[in-house]
Short mmCIF file of C-alpha atoms in Angstrom, two decimals:
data_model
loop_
_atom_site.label_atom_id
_atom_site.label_comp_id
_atom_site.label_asym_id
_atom_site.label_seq_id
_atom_site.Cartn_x
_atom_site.Cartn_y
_atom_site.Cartn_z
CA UNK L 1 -3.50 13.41 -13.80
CA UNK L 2 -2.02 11.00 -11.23
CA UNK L 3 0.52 8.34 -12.55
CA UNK L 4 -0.15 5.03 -11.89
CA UNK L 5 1.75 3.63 -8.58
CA UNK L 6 2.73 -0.33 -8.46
CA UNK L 7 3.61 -1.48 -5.44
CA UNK L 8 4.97 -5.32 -4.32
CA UNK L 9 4.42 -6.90 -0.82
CA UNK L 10 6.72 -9.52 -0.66
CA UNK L 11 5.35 -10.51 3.06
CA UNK L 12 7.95 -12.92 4.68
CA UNK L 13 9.17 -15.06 1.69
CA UNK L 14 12.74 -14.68 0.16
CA UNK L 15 15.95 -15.56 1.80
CA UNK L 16 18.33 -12.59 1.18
CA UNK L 17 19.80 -14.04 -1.98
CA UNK L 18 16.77 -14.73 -3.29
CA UNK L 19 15.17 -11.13 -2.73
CA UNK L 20 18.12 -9.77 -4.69
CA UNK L 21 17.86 -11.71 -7.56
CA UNK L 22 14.03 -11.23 -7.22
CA UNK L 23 14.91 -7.44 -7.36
CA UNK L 24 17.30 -7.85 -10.30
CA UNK L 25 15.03 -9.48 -12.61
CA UNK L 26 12.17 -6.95 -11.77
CA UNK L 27 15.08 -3.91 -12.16
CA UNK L 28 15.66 -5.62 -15.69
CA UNK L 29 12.14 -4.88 -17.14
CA UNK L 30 11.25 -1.39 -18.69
CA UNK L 31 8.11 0.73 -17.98
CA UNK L 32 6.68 3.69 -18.79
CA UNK L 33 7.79 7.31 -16.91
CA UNK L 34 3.94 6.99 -15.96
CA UNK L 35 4.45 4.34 -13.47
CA UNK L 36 5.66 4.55 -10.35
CA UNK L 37 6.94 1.16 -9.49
CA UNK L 38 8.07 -0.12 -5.30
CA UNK L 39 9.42 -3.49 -3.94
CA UNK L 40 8.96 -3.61 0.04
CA UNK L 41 11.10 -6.54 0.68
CA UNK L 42 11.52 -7.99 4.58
CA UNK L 43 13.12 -5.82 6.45
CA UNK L 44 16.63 -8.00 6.47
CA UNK L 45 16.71 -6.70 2.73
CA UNK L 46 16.54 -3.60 1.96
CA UNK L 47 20.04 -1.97 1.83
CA UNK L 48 20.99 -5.38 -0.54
CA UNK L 49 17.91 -4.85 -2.66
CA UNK L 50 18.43 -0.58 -2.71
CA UNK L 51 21.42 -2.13 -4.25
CA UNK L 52 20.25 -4.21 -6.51
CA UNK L 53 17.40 -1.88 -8.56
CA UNK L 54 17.88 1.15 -10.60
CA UNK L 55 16.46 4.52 -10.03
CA UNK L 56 13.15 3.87 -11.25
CA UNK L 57 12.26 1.34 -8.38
CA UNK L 58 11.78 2.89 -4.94
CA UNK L 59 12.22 0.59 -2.22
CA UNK L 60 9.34 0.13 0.88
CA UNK L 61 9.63 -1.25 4.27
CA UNK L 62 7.00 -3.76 5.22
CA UNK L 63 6.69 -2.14 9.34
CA UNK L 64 8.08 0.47 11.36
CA UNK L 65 8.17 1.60 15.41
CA UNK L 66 6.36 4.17 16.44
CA UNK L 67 9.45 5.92 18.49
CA UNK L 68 12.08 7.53 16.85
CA UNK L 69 14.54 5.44 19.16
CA UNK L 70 14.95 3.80 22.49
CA UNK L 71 15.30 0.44 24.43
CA UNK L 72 12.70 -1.55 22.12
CA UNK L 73 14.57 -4.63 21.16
CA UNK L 74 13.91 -6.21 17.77
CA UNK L 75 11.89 -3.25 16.74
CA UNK L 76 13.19 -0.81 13.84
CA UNK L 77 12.67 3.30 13.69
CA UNK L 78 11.81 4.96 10.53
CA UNK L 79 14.70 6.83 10.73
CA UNK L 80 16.50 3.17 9.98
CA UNK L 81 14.88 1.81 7.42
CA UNK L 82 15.46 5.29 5.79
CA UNK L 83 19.25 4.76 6.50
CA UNK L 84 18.37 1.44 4.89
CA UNK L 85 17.26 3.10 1.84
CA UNK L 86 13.40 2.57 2.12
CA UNK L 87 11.42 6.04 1.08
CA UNK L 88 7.90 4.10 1.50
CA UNK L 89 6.72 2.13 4.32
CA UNK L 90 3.42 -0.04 4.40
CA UNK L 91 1.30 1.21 7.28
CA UNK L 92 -2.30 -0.71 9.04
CA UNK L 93 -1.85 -3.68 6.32
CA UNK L 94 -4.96 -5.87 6.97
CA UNK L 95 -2.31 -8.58 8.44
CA UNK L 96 -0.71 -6.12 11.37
CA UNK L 97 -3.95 -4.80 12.05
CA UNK L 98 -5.36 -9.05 13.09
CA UNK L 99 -2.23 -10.48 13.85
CA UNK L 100 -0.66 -7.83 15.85
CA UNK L 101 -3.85 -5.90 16.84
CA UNK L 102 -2.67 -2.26 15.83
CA UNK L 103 -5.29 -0.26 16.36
CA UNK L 104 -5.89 3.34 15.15
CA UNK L 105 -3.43 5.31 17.79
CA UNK L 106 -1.00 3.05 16.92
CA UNK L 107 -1.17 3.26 13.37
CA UNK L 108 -1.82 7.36 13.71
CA UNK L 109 1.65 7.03 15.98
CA UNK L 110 3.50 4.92 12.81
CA UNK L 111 2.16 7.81 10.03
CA UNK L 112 3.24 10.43 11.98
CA UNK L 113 6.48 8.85 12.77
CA UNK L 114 7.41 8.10 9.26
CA UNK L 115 6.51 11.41 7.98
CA UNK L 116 8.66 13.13 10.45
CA UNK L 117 11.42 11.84 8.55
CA UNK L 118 9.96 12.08 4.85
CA UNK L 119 8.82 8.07 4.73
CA UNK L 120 6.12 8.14 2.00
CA UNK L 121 3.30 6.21 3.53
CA UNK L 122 1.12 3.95 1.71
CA UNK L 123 -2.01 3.41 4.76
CA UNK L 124 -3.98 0.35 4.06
CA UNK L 125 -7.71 0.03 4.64
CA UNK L 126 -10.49 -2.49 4.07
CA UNK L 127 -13.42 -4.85 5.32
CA UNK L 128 -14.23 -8.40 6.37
CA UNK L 129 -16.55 -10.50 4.72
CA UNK L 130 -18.69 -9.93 7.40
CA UNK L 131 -18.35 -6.52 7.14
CA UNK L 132 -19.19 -6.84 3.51
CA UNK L 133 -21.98 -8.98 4.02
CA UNK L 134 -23.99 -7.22 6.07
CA UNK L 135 -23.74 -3.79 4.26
CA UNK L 136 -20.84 -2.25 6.70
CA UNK L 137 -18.33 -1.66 4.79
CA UNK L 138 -19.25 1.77 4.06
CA UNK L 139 -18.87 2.66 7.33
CA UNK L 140 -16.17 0.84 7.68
CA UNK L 141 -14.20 2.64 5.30
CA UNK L 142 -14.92 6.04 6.39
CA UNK L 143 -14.33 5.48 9.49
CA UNK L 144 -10.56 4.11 8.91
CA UNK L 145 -10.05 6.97 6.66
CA UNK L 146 -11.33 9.55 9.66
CA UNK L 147 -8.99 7.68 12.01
CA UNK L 148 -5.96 9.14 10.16
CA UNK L 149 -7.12 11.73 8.38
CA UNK L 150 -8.65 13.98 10.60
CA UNK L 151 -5.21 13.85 12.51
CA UNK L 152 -3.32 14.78 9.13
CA UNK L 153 -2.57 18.41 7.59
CA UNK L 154 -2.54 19.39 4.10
CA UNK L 155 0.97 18.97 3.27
CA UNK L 156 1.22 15.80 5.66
CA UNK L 157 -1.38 14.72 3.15
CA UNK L 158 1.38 14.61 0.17
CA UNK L 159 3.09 12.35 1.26
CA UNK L 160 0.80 9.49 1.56
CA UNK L 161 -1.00 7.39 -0.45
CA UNK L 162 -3.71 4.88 0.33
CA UNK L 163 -4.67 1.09 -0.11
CA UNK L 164 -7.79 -0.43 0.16
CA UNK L 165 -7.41 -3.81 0.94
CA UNK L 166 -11.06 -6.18 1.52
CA UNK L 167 -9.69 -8.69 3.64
CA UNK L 168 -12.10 -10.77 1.95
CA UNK L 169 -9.20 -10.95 -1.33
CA UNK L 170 -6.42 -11.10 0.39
CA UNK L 171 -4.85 -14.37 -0.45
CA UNK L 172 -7.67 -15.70 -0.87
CA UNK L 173 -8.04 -16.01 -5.17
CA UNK L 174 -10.87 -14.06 -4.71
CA UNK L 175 -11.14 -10.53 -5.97
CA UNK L 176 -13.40 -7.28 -5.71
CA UNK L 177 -15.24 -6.73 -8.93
CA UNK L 178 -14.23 -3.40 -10.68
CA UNK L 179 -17.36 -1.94 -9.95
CA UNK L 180 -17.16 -3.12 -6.48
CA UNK L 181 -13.55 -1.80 -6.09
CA UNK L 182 -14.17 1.63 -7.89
CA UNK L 183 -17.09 2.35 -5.09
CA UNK L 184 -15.10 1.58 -2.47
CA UNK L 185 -12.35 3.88 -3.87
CA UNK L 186 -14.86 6.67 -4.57
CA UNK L 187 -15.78 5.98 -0.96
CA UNK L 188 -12.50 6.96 0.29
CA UNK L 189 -11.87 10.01 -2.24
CA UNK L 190 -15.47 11.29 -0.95
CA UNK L 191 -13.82 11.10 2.66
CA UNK L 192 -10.86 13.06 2.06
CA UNK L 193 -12.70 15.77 0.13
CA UNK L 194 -14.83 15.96 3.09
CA UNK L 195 -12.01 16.22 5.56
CA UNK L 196 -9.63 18.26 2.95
CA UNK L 197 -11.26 19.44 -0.18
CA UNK L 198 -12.08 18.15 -3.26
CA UNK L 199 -8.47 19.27 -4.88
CA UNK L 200 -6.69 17.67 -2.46
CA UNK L 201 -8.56 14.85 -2.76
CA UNK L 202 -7.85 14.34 -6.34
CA UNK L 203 -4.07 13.89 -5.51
CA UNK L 204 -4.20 11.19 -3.37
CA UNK L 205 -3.59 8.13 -5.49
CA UNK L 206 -5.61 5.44 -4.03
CA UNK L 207 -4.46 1.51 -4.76
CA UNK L 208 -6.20 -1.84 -5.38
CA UNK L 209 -4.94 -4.41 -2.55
CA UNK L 210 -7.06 -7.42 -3.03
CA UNK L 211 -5.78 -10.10 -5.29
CA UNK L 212 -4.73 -7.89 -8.22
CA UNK L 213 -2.88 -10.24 -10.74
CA UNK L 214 -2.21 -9.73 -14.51
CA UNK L 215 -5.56 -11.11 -15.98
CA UNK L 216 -7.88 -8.91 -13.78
CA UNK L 217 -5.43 -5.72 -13.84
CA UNK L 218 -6.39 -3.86 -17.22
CA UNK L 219 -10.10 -4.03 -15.90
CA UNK L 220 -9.33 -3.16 -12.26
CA UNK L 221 -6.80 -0.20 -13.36
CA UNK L 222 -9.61 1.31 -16.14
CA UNK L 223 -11.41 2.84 -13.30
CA UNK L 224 -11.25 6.27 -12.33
CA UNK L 225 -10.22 5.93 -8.68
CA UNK L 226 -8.28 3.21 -8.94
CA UNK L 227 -4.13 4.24 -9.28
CA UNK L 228 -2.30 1.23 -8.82
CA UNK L 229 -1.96 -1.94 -7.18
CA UNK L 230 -0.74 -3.22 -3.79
CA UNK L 231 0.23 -6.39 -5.21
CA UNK L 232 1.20 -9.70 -3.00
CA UNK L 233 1.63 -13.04 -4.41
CA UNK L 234 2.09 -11.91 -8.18
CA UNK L 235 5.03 -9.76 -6.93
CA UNK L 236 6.92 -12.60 -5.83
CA UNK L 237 7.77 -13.53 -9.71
CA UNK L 238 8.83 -11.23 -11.49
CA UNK L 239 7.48 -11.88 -15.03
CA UNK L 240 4.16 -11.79 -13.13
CA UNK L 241 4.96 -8.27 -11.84
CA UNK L 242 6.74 -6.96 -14.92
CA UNK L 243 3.39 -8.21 -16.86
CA UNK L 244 0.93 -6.24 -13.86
CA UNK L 245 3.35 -3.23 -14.61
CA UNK L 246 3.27 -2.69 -17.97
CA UNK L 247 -0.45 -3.27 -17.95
CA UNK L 248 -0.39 0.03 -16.30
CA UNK L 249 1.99 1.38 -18.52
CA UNK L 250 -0.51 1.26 -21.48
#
């Protein structure tokens, strides 16, 4: 059975002292051993927020480079944010992919590059509304999955997990019904039986990343595919998050 996997997106909001005390009051609740449970702060604070949690709370980076090192100013290795005391790192969020245009190669580059240094990888997926709309998003899914995946080996495959994100929910108040999420979920398990085999498949622990907040998380977490949340604005408080997590302690 795969435990449940809670992860926080705290974008770019919190000064450092905020972020820690953020990460205090979250490191303060109690869950179940069930529940894995991530903060991925900004980038400025990680090694104070490392600091601040206990063992049960793993800490994620928000981005990494590509290269392992080199004369790329401002950018940040994997190998860094590791030193940093990150063991996740968010890669192909819906917000790089428009904002920065990271395309699959890229984001193929940024997997490989974390997992050459043991960076868990959570890869996020989704569609547009357009893409909803007019019946794509089926293909749409696959086809993000077969950009990674086909690239990936079995035991590259352990140490990743997977998001799926509709752009449509993101920020947005609006949120993928549970029947709508749970297809899109089976979707992607389908995929990675087809490129791996239905075993493997069944590891993977696949997250909700569209709007998931404490009054739609019992229903959203009930299905089969769905193993956590990739939560944004409801991990920026933490009674909010605390409340989202031991939802999926029960």
């Amino acid at each position: 059975m795969r435990n449940k996997l809670i992860a926080g997106n705290w974008k770019m909001f919190t000064n450092l002292q905020q972020g820690v005390e953020l990460a205090t009051d979250i490191a303060n609740g109690s869950w179940s051993n069930n529940v894995e449970v991530i903060i991925c702060p900004p980038l400025t604070h990680l090694a104070e927020v490392k600091k601040a949690v206990n063992s049960k709370i793993h800490i994620g980076a928000q981005n990494i480079y590509q290269e392992i090192e080199g004369a790329y100013t401002g950018e940040v290795s994997a190998g860094m944010v590791v030193s940093a005391g990150a063991d996740y790192v968010l890669v192909g969020h819906s917000e790089r992919r428009q904002y920065f245009n990271e395309n699959p190669e890229l984001l193929l580059a940024k997997v490989k590059a974390a997992l050459a240094v043991s960076l868990k990888v959570i890869y996020c997926l989704g569609e547009s509304l357009e893409q909803r709309e007019s019946d794509e998003y089926k293909n749409v899914i696959t086809s993000q999955i077969q950009d990674i995946f086909n690239q990936i080996n079995g035991s590259e495959l352990n140490g990743i997990s997977i998001a799926y994100e509709p752009i449509w929910a993101i920020g947005t108040g609006k949120t993928a019904s549970p029947e709508q999420a749970q297809e899109a979920h089976a979707i992607i398990r389908n995929e990675l039986a087809n490129i791996f085999n239905q075993g493997e498949a069944d590891k993977v622990r696949i997250l909700y990343g569209g709007s998931m907040k404490a009054n739609n998380a019992e229903e959203l977490l009930s299905q089969p595919d769905i193993d956590g949340g990739l939560i944004g604005g409801a991990s920026l408080k933490a009674v909010d998050f605390l409340e989202i997590i031991a939802i999926a302690s029960k």
